[in-house]
Each structure stands twice: as C-alpha cells, then as structure tokens.
Amino acid sequence: MAPRPPFPPFDENTARQKVQAAEDAWNTRDPEKVSLAYTEDSVWRNRDQHVVGRAQIVEFLSAKWARELDYALRKELWGFRGNRIAVRFQYESHDTSGQWFRSYGNELWEFSDEGLMRRREASINDRPIAESERRIFGPRPESEHGLEFPVF
C-alpha cells in the first residue's frame, strides 16, 4: 500500500489538505482512483450499508455513480484529533428520470499511520430539488478551496 500524505497526527492545515484531497478524488467519479486512499481492509458504514475492503469499495462506488448522475461534491472540515477527522458535506446528483437531489451528510474518518483511511462512517440525507435550485456545478475551483457552503 502506497502511503498517502499528509500523515496523522493531523493539525488544522493537514486535516484541511486531507478533506480537499478526498473531495477532489470523489469528484473524479473514478472508483479505482478513489479506492487507493483507503486501506486494503477499510471498513465503511454508508447510510445503511456496510462495505469492507477495496474491492467492495470499488463495487459500491461504481454502483453509486451509475445511479447518482452528474455527481458533484463539497466537503468541509468539521473537526480533527490525532488520526481522526470529521467532515460535513453536500453533493448534488440526479437520477435517470432527471430528478435532482441534494444530499447532506457527516462523515467520521480514521486513518492509518500511512495516511490511508481505515474507517469511514457516513450519515446521509437526500432532499429532492428542482434543477433551478442547484448550486454545486462540477468540481470546486481552486479559488474556492476551504470556503464554507450554506447548510440550506
């Protein structure tokens, strides 16, 4: 497993780097690429699903992005301590019928000494929105890195 700096223990700067790196990776919608940030035996709870290991992560993300079309994500650092980071996030996507959704959530992350995420717990709620209500359009421009986004 290739190490993924920055490494724990995190300070505010390195925690923000980890959060932005995760946002950037997920916005590629490339399951193989995203999976490389996790340990081989990484354990996830995502909503009501449990995922274990990189192979299941790739399978999970492939299915996710097949149904959540034009997915675009924003993550924000919520807190950090030692080898753990908490984030809040929002993403928007639409289904095959064209219905748009804004999904809100929180994640708890735990990292190995090599900077790979070994545990991820995600709680997520979806809200149908009209296309005119969208506010997340593709990956975040670098000029907006670190900026907060509205809750509603």
mmCIF file with all atom_site columns, C-alpha atoms in Angstrom:
data_model
loop_
_atom_site.group_PDB
_atom_site.id
_atom_site.type_symbol
_atom_site.label_atom_id
_atom_site.label_alt_id
_atom_site.label_comp_id
_atom_site.label_asym_id
_atom_site.label_entity_id
_atom_site.label_seq_id
_atom_site.pdbx_PDB_ins_code
_atom_site.Cartn_x
_atom_site.Cartn_y
_atom_site.Cartn_z
_atom_site.occupancy
_atom_site.B_iso_or_equiv
_atom_site.pdbx_formal_charge
_atom_site.auth_seq_id
_atom_site.auth_comp_id
_atom_site.auth_asym_id
_atom_site.auth_atom_id
_atom_site.pdbx_PDB_model_num
ATOM 1   C CA . MET A 1 1   ? 0.000   0.000  0.000   1.00 0.00 ? 1   MET A CA 1
ATOM 2   C CA . ALA A 1 2   ? 1.434   3.337  -1.036  1.00 0.00 ? 2   ALA A CA 1
ATOM 3   C CA . PRO A 1 3   ? 1.470   5.920  1.764   1.00 0.00 ? 3   PRO A CA 1
ATOM 4   C CA . ARG A 1 4   ? -0.895  8.911  1.373   1.00 0.00 ? 4   ARG A CA 1
ATOM 5   C CA . PRO A 1 5   ? 0.424   12.088 2.965   1.00 0.00 ? 5   PRO A CA 1
ATOM 6   C CA . PRO A 1 6   ? -0.339  14.056 4.976   1.00 0.00 ? 6   PRO A CA 1
ATOM 7   C CA . PHE A 1 7   ? 0.034   11.651 7.869   1.00 0.00 ? 7   PHE A CA 1
ATOM 8   C CA . PRO A 1 8   ? -1.509  11.677 11.331  1.00 0.00 ? 8   PRO A CA 1
ATOM 9   C CA . PRO A 1 9   ? -1.488  13.193 13.826  1.00 0.00 ? 9   PRO A CA 1
ATOM 10  C CA . PHE A 1 10  ? -3.278  15.967 11.952  1.00 0.00 ? 10  PHE A CA 1
ATOM 11  C CA . ASP A 1 11  ? -3.126  19.687 12.588  1.00 0.00 ? 11  ASP A CA 1
ATOM 12  C CA . GLU A 1 12  ? -5.626  22.106 11.075  1.00 0.00 ? 12  GLU A CA 1
ATOM 13  C CA . ASN A 1 13  ? -3.602  22.566 7.888   1.00 0.00 ? 13  ASN A CA 1
ATOM 14  C CA . THR A 1 14  ? -3.019  18.855 7.242   1.00 0.00 ? 14  THR A CA 1
ATOM 15  C CA . ALA A 1 15  ? -6.637  17.996 8.117   1.00 0.00 ? 15  ALA A CA 1
ATOM 16  C CA . ARG A 1 16  ? -7.834  20.577 5.571   1.00 0.00 ? 16  ARG A CA 1
ATOM 17  C CA . GLN A 1 17  ? -5.469  19.058 2.990   1.00 0.00 ? 17  GLN A CA 1
ATOM 18  C CA . LYS A 1 18  ? -6.939  15.589 3.608   1.00 0.00 ? 18  LYS A CA 1
ATOM 19  C CA . VAL A 1 19  ? -10.501 16.891 3.262   1.00 0.00 ? 19  VAL A CA 1
ATOM 20  C CA . GLN A 1 20  ? -9.755  18.710 -0.003  1.00 0.00 ? 20  GLN A CA 1
ATOM 21  C CA . ALA A 1 21  ? -7.910  15.687 -1.394  1.00 0.00 ? 21  ALA A CA 1
ATOM 22  C CA . ALA A 1 22  ? -10.929 13.498 -0.627  1.00 0.00 ? 22  ALA A CA 1
ATOM 23  C CA . GLU A 1 23  ? -13.317 15.986 -2.259  1.00 0.00 ? 23  GLU A CA 1
ATOM 24  C CA . ASP A 1 24  ? -11.103 16.213 -5.347  1.00 0.00 ? 24  ASP A CA 1
ATOM 25  C CA . ALA A 1 25  ? -10.811 12.431 -5.647  1.00 0.00 ? 25  ALA A CA 1
ATOM 26  C CA . TRP A 1 26  ? -14.537 11.754 -5.222  1.00 0.00 ? 26  TRP A CA 1
ATOM 27  C CA . ASN A 1 27  ? -15.358 14.412 -7.811  1.00 0.00 ? 27  ASN A CA 1
ATOM 28  C CA . THR A 1 28  ? -13.434 12.375 -10.403 1.00 0.00 ? 28  THR A CA 1
ATOM 29  C CA . ARG A 1 29  ? -16.103 9.667  -10.008 1.00 0.00 ? 29  ARG A CA 1
ATOM 30  C CA . ASP A 1 30  ? -13.327 7.120  -10.630 1.00 0.00 ? 30  ASP A CA 1
ATOM 31  C CA . PRO A 1 31  ? -13.894 4.211  -8.199  1.00 0.00 ? 31  PRO A CA 1
ATOM 32  C CA . GLU A 1 32  ? -10.433 2.699  -8.732  1.00 0.00 ? 32  GLU A CA 1
ATOM 33  C CA . LYS A 1 33  ? -8.673  6.007  -8.078  1.00 0.00 ? 33  LYS A CA 1
ATOM 34  C CA . VAL A 1 34  ? -10.799 6.785  -5.029  1.00 0.00 ? 34  VAL A CA 1
ATOM 35  C CA . SER A 1 35  ? -10.225 3.316  -3.537  1.00 0.00 ? 35  SER A CA 1
ATOM 36  C CA . LEU A 1 36  ? -6.462  3.897  -3.355  1.00 0.00 ? 36  LEU A CA 1
ATOM 37  C CA . ALA A 1 37  ? -6.948  6.353  -0.467  1.00 0.00 ? 37  ALA A CA 1
ATOM 38  C CA . TYR A 1 38  ? -8.266  3.508  1.724   1.00 0.00 ? 38  TYR A CA 1
ATOM 39  C CA . THR A 1 39  ? -6.529  0.598  3.438   1.00 0.00 ? 39  THR A CA 1
ATOM 40  C CA . GLU A 1 40  ? -6.961  -2.831 1.853   1.00 0.00 ? 40  GLU A CA 1
ATOM 41  C CA . ASP A 1 41  ? -9.260  -3.777 4.757   1.00 0.00 ? 41  ASP A CA 1
ATOM 42  C CA . SER A 1 42  ? -11.004 -0.422 5.170   1.00 0.00 ? 42  SER A CA 1
ATOM 43  C CA . VAL A 1 43  ? -14.411 -0.616 6.867   1.00 0.00 ? 43  VAL A CA 1
ATOM 44  C CA . TRP A 1 44  ? -17.272 1.683  5.870   1.00 0.00 ? 44  TRP A CA 1
ATOM 45  C CA . ARG A 1 45  ? -20.754 2.352  7.057   1.00 0.00 ? 45  ARG A CA 1
ATOM 46  C CA . ASN A 1 46  ? -22.523 4.336  4.366   1.00 0.00 ? 46  ASN A CA 1
ATOM 47  C CA . ARG A 1 47  ? -26.157 5.016  5.241   1.00 0.00 ? 47  ARG A CA 1
ATOM 48  C CA . ASP A 1 48  ? -27.463 1.506  5.956   1.00 0.00 ? 48  ASP A CA 1
ATOM 49  C CA . GLN A 1 49  ? -24.746 -0.329 4.006   1.00 0.00 ? 49  GLN A CA 1
ATOM 50  C CA . HIS A 1 50  ? -21.536 -1.871 5.277   1.00 0.00 ? 50  HIS A CA 1
ATOM 51  C CA . VAL A 1 51  ? -18.546 -2.118 2.957   1.00 0.00 ? 51  VAL A CA 1
ATOM 52  C CA . VAL A 1 52  ? -15.276 -3.894 3.748   1.00 0.00 ? 52  VAL A CA 1
ATOM 53  C CA . GLY A 1 53  ? -12.102 -3.723 1.687   1.00 0.00 ? 53  GLY A CA 1
ATOM 54  C CA . ARG A 1 54  ? -11.039 -2.036 -1.515  1.00 0.00 ? 54  ARG A CA 1
ATOM 55  C CA . ALA A 1 55  ? -12.809 -4.466 -3.846  1.00 0.00 ? 55  ALA A CA 1
ATOM 56  C CA . GLN A 1 56  ? -16.150 -3.742 -2.168  1.00 0.00 ? 56  GLN A CA 1
ATOM 57  C CA . ILE A 1 57  ? -15.356 -0.006 -2.170  1.00 0.00 ? 57  ILE A CA 1
ATOM 58  C CA . VAL A 1 58  ? -14.872 -0.101 -5.948  1.00 0.00 ? 58  VAL A CA 1
ATOM 59  C CA . GLU A 1 59  ? -18.087 -2.102 -6.374  1.00 0.00 ? 59  GLU A CA 1
ATOM 60  C CA . PHE A 1 60  ? -20.023 0.271  -4.090  1.00 0.00 ? 60  PHE A CA 1
ATOM 61  C CA . LEU A 1 61  ? -18.741 3.439  -5.786  1.00 0.00 ? 61  LEU A CA 1
ATOM 62  C CA . SER A 1 62  ? -19.342 2.033  -9.281  1.00 0.00 ? 62  SER A CA 1
ATOM 63  C CA . ALA A 1 63  ? -22.989 1.364  -8.419  1.00 0.00 ? 63  ALA A CA 1
ATOM 64  C CA . LYS A 1 64  ? -23.316 4.735  -6.661  1.00 0.00 ? 64  LYS A CA 1
ATOM 65  C CA . TRP A 1 65  ? -22.104 6.753  -9.624  1.00 0.00 ? 65  TRP A CA 1
ATOM 66  C CA . ALA A 1 66  ? -24.156 4.676  -12.068 1.00 0.00 ? 66  ALA A CA 1
ATOM 67  C CA . ARG A 1 67  ? -27.337 5.860  -10.307 1.00 0.00 ? 67  ARG A CA 1
ATOM 68  C CA . GLU A 1 68  ? -26.196 9.286  -8.994  1.00 0.00 ? 68  GLU A CA 1
ATOM 69  C CA . LEU A 1 69  ? -25.576 11.014 -12.307 1.00 0.00 ? 69  LEU A CA 1
ATOM 70  C CA . ASP A 1 70  ? -23.576 14.248 -12.684 1.00 0.00 ? 70  ASP A CA 1
ATOM 71  C CA . TYR A 1 71  ? -22.494 13.853 -9.058  1.00 0.00 ? 71  TYR A CA 1
ATOM 72  C CA . ALA A 1 72  ? -20.681 16.923 -7.663  1.00 0.00 ? 72  ALA A CA 1
ATOM 73  C CA . LEU A 1 73  ? -19.454 17.123 -4.060  1.00 0.00 ? 73  LEU A CA 1
ATOM 74  C CA . ARG A 1 74  ? -18.329 19.685 -1.480  1.00 0.00 ? 74  ARG A CA 1
ATOM 75  C CA . LYS A 1 75  ? -16.655 18.679 1.803   1.00 0.00 ? 75  LYS A CA 1
ATOM 76  C CA . GLU A 1 76  ? -15.833 20.864 4.789   1.00 0.00 ? 76  GLU A CA 1
ATOM 77  C CA . LEU A 1 77  ? -13.599 20.161 7.770   1.00 0.00 ? 77  LEU A CA 1
ATOM 78  C CA . TRP A 1 78  ? -15.716 19.925 10.919  1.00 0.00 ? 78  TRP A CA 1
ATOM 79  C CA . GLY A 1 79  ? -13.070 18.776 13.416  1.00 0.00 ? 79  GLY A CA 1
ATOM 80  C CA . PHE A 1 80  ? -9.938  16.689 13.897  1.00 0.00 ? 80  PHE A CA 1
ATOM 81  C CA . ARG A 1 81  ? -7.926  14.949 16.608  1.00 0.00 ? 81  ARG A CA 1
ATOM 82  C CA . GLY A 1 82  ? -4.940  12.661 16.290  1.00 0.00 ? 82  GLY A CA 1
ATOM 83  C CA . ASN A 1 83  ? -5.673  10.265 13.439  1.00 0.00 ? 83  ASN A CA 1
ATOM 84  C CA . ARG A 1 84  ? -9.365  11.227 13.096  1.00 0.00 ? 84  ARG A CA 1
ATOM 85  C CA . ILE A 1 85  ? -11.186 13.810 11.016  1.00 0.00 ? 85  ILE A CA 1
ATOM 86  C CA . ALA A 1 86  ? -14.871 14.762 10.947  1.00 0.00 ? 86  ALA A CA 1
ATOM 87  C CA . VAL A 1 87  ? -16.395 16.399 7.871   1.00 0.00 ? 87  VAL A CA 1
ATOM 88  C CA . ARG A 1 88  ? -19.742 17.694 6.745   1.00 0.00 ? 88  ARG A CA 1
ATOM 89  C CA . PHE A 1 89  ? -20.607 17.505 3.085   1.00 0.00 ? 89  PHE A CA 1
ATOM 90  C CA . GLN A 1 90  ? -23.188 18.174 0.428   1.00 0.00 ? 90  GLN A CA 1
ATOM 91  C CA . TYR A 1 91  ? -23.466 16.762 -3.025  1.00 0.00 ? 91  TYR A CA 1
ATOM 92  C CA . GLU A 1 92  ? -25.890 17.047 -5.873  1.00 0.00 ? 92  GLU A CA 1
ATOM 93  C CA . SER A 1 93  ? -26.826 14.467 -8.463  1.00 0.00 ? 93  SER A CA 1
ATOM 94  C CA . HIS A 1 94  ? -29.797 13.342 -10.498 1.00 0.00 ? 94  HIS A CA 1
ATOM 95  C CA . ASP A 1 95  ? -31.372 10.012 -11.229 1.00 0.00 ? 95  ASP A CA 1
ATOM 96  C CA . THR A 1 96  ? -32.209 8.536  -14.631 1.00 0.00 ? 96  THR A CA 1
ATOM 97  C CA . SER A 1 97  ? -35.616 10.244 -14.606 1.00 0.00 ? 97  SER A CA 1
ATOM 98  C CA . GLY A 1 98  ? -33.915 13.650 -14.298 1.00 0.00 ? 98  GLY A CA 1
ATOM 99  C CA . GLN A 1 99  ? -34.908 14.288 -10.660 1.00 0.00 ? 99  GLN A CA 1
ATOM 100 C CA . TRP A 1 100 ? -32.180 16.260 -8.895  1.00 0.00 ? 100 TRP A CA 1
ATOM 101 C CA . PHE A 1 101 ? -31.209 15.684 -5.259  1.00 0.00 ? 101 PHE A CA 1
ATOM 102 C CA . ARG A 1 102 ? -29.065 17.497 -2.740  1.00 0.00 ? 102 ARG A CA 1
ATOM 103 C CA . SER A 1 103 ? -27.582 15.070 -0.251  1.00 0.00 ? 103 SER A CA 1
ATOM 104 C CA . TYR A 1 104 ? -26.385 16.317 3.137   1.00 0.00 ? 104 TYR A CA 1
ATOM 105 C CA . GLY A 1 105 ? -24.199 14.382 5.495   1.00 0.00 ? 105 GLY A CA 1
ATOM 106 C CA . ASN A 1 106 ? -21.452 13.927 8.027   1.00 0.00 ? 106 ASN A CA 1
ATOM 107 C CA . GLU A 1 107 ? -18.518 11.558 7.925   1.00 0.00 ? 107 GLU A CA 1
ATOM 108 C CA . LEU A 1 108 ? -16.166 10.294 10.582  1.00 0.00 ? 108 LEU A CA 1
ATOM 109 C CA . TRP A 1 109 ? -12.769 9.184  9.303   1.00 0.00 ? 109 TRP A CA 1
ATOM 110 C CA . GLU A 1 110 ? -9.957  7.241  10.959  1.00 0.00 ? 110 GLU A CA 1
ATOM 111 C CA . PHE A 1 111 ? -6.520  6.938  9.329   1.00 0.00 ? 111 PHE A CA 1
ATOM 112 C CA . SER A 1 112 ? -3.615  4.515  9.473   1.00 0.00 ? 112 SER A CA 1
ATOM 113 C CA . ASP A 1 113 ? -0.098  5.770  10.199  1.00 0.00 ? 113 ASP A CA 1
ATOM 114 C CA . GLU A 1 114 ? 0.469   5.642  6.407   1.00 0.00 ? 114 GLU A CA 1
ATOM 115 C CA . GLY A 1 115 ? -2.281  8.241  5.848   1.00 0.00 ? 115 GLY A CA 1
ATOM 116 C CA . LEU A 1 116 ? -4.790  5.751  4.387   1.00 0.00 ? 116 LEU A CA 1
ATOM 117 C CA . MET A 1 117 ? -8.362  5.812  5.636   1.00 0.00 ? 117 MET A CA 1
ATOM 118 C CA . ARG A 1 118 ? -9.126  2.623  7.520   1.00 0.00 ? 118 ARG A CA 1
ATOM 119 C CA . ARG A 1 119 ? -12.600 3.551  8.740   1.00 0.00 ? 119 ARG A CA 1
ATOM 120 C CA . ARG A 1 120 ? -15.367 5.721  7.297   1.00 0.00 ? 120 ARG A CA 1
ATOM 121 C CA . GLU A 1 121 ? -18.805 6.237  8.793   1.00 0.00 ? 121 GLU A CA 1
ATOM 122 C CA . ALA A 1 122 ? -21.264 8.287  6.745   1.00 0.00 ? 122 ALA A CA 1
ATOM 123 C CA . SER A 1 123 ? -24.737 9.514  7.655   1.00 0.00 ? 123 SER A CA 1
ATOM 124 C CA . ILE A 1 124 ? -26.572 10.997 4.675   1.00 0.00 ? 124 ILE A CA 1
ATOM 125 C CA . ASN A 1 125 ? -29.982 12.527 3.965   1.00 0.00 ? 125 ASN A CA 1
ATOM 126 C CA . ASP A 1 126 ? -31.353 13.255 0.497   1.00 0.00 ? 126 ASP A CA 1
ATOM 127 C CA . ARG A 1 127 ? -33.628 16.127 -0.472  1.00 0.00 ? 127 ARG A CA 1
ATOM 128 C CA . PRO A 1 128 ? -35.267 16.351 -3.901  1.00 0.00 ? 128 PRO A CA 1
ATOM 129 C CA . ILE A 1 129 ? -34.567 19.717 -5.534  1.00 0.00 ? 129 ILE A CA 1
ATOM 130 C CA . ALA A 1 130 ? -35.545 21.406 -8.754  1.00 0.00 ? 130 ALA A CA 1
ATOM 131 C CA . GLU A 1 131 ? -32.756 21.791 -11.298 1.00 0.00 ? 131 GLU A CA 1
ATOM 132 C CA . SER A 1 132 ? -33.058 25.566 -10.779 1.00 0.00 ? 132 SER A CA 1
ATOM 133 C CA . GLU A 1 133 ? -32.092 25.086 -7.094  1.00 0.00 ? 133 GLU A CA 1
ATOM 134 C CA . ARG A 1 134 ? -28.717 23.566 -7.929  1.00 0.00 ? 134 ARG A CA 1
ATOM 135 C CA . ARG A 1 135 ? -25.654 25.277 -6.521  1.00 0.00 ? 135 ARG A CA 1
ATOM 136 C CA . ILE A 1 136 ? -22.912 22.687 -6.991  1.00 0.00 ? 136 ILE A CA 1
ATOM 137 C CA . PHE A 1 137 ? -21.662 22.517 -10.560 1.00 0.00 ? 137 PHE A CA 1
ATOM 138 C CA . GLY A 1 138 ? -18.749 20.152 -11.006 1.00 0.00 ? 138 GLY A CA 1
ATOM 139 C CA . PRO A 1 139 ? -15.509 20.090 -9.010  1.00 0.00 ? 139 PRO A CA 1
ATOM 140 C CA . ARG A 1 140 ? -14.756 23.076 -6.788  1.00 0.00 ? 140 ARG A CA 1
ATOM 141 C CA . PRO A 1 141 ? -12.475 25.636 -8.433  1.00 0.00 ? 141 PRO A CA 1
ATOM 142 C CA . GLU A 1 142 ? -9.173  26.050 -6.602  1.00 0.00 ? 142 GLU A CA 1
ATOM 143 C CA . SER A 1 143 ? -10.135 29.649 -5.761  1.00 0.00 ? 143 SER A CA 1
ATOM 144 C CA . GLU A 1 144 ? -12.972 28.240 -3.600  1.00 0.00 ? 144 GLU A CA 1
ATOM 145 C CA . HIS A 1 145 ? -10.933 25.623 -1.698  1.00 0.00 ? 145 HIS A CA 1
ATOM 146 C CA . GLY A 1 146 ? -11.557 25.915 2.029   1.00 0.00 ? 146 GLY A CA 1
ATOM 147 C CA . LEU A 1 147 ? -14.658 28.083 1.714   1.00 0.00 ? 147 LEU A CA 1
ATOM 148 C CA . GLU A 1 148 ? -17.733 27.162 3.733   1.00 0.00 ? 148 GLU A CA 1
ATOM 149 C CA . PHE A 1 149 ? -21.002 26.478 1.981   1.00 0.00 ? 149 PHE A CA 1
ATOM 150 C CA . PRO A 1 150 ? -24.543 27.149 3.189   1.00 0.00 ? 150 PRO A CA 1
ATOM 151 C CA . VAL A 1 151 ? -26.451 24.482 5.066   1.00 0.00 ? 151 VAL A CA 1
ATOM 152 C CA . PHE A 1 152 ? -29.706 25.157 3.168   1.00 0.00 ? 152 PHE A CA 1
#
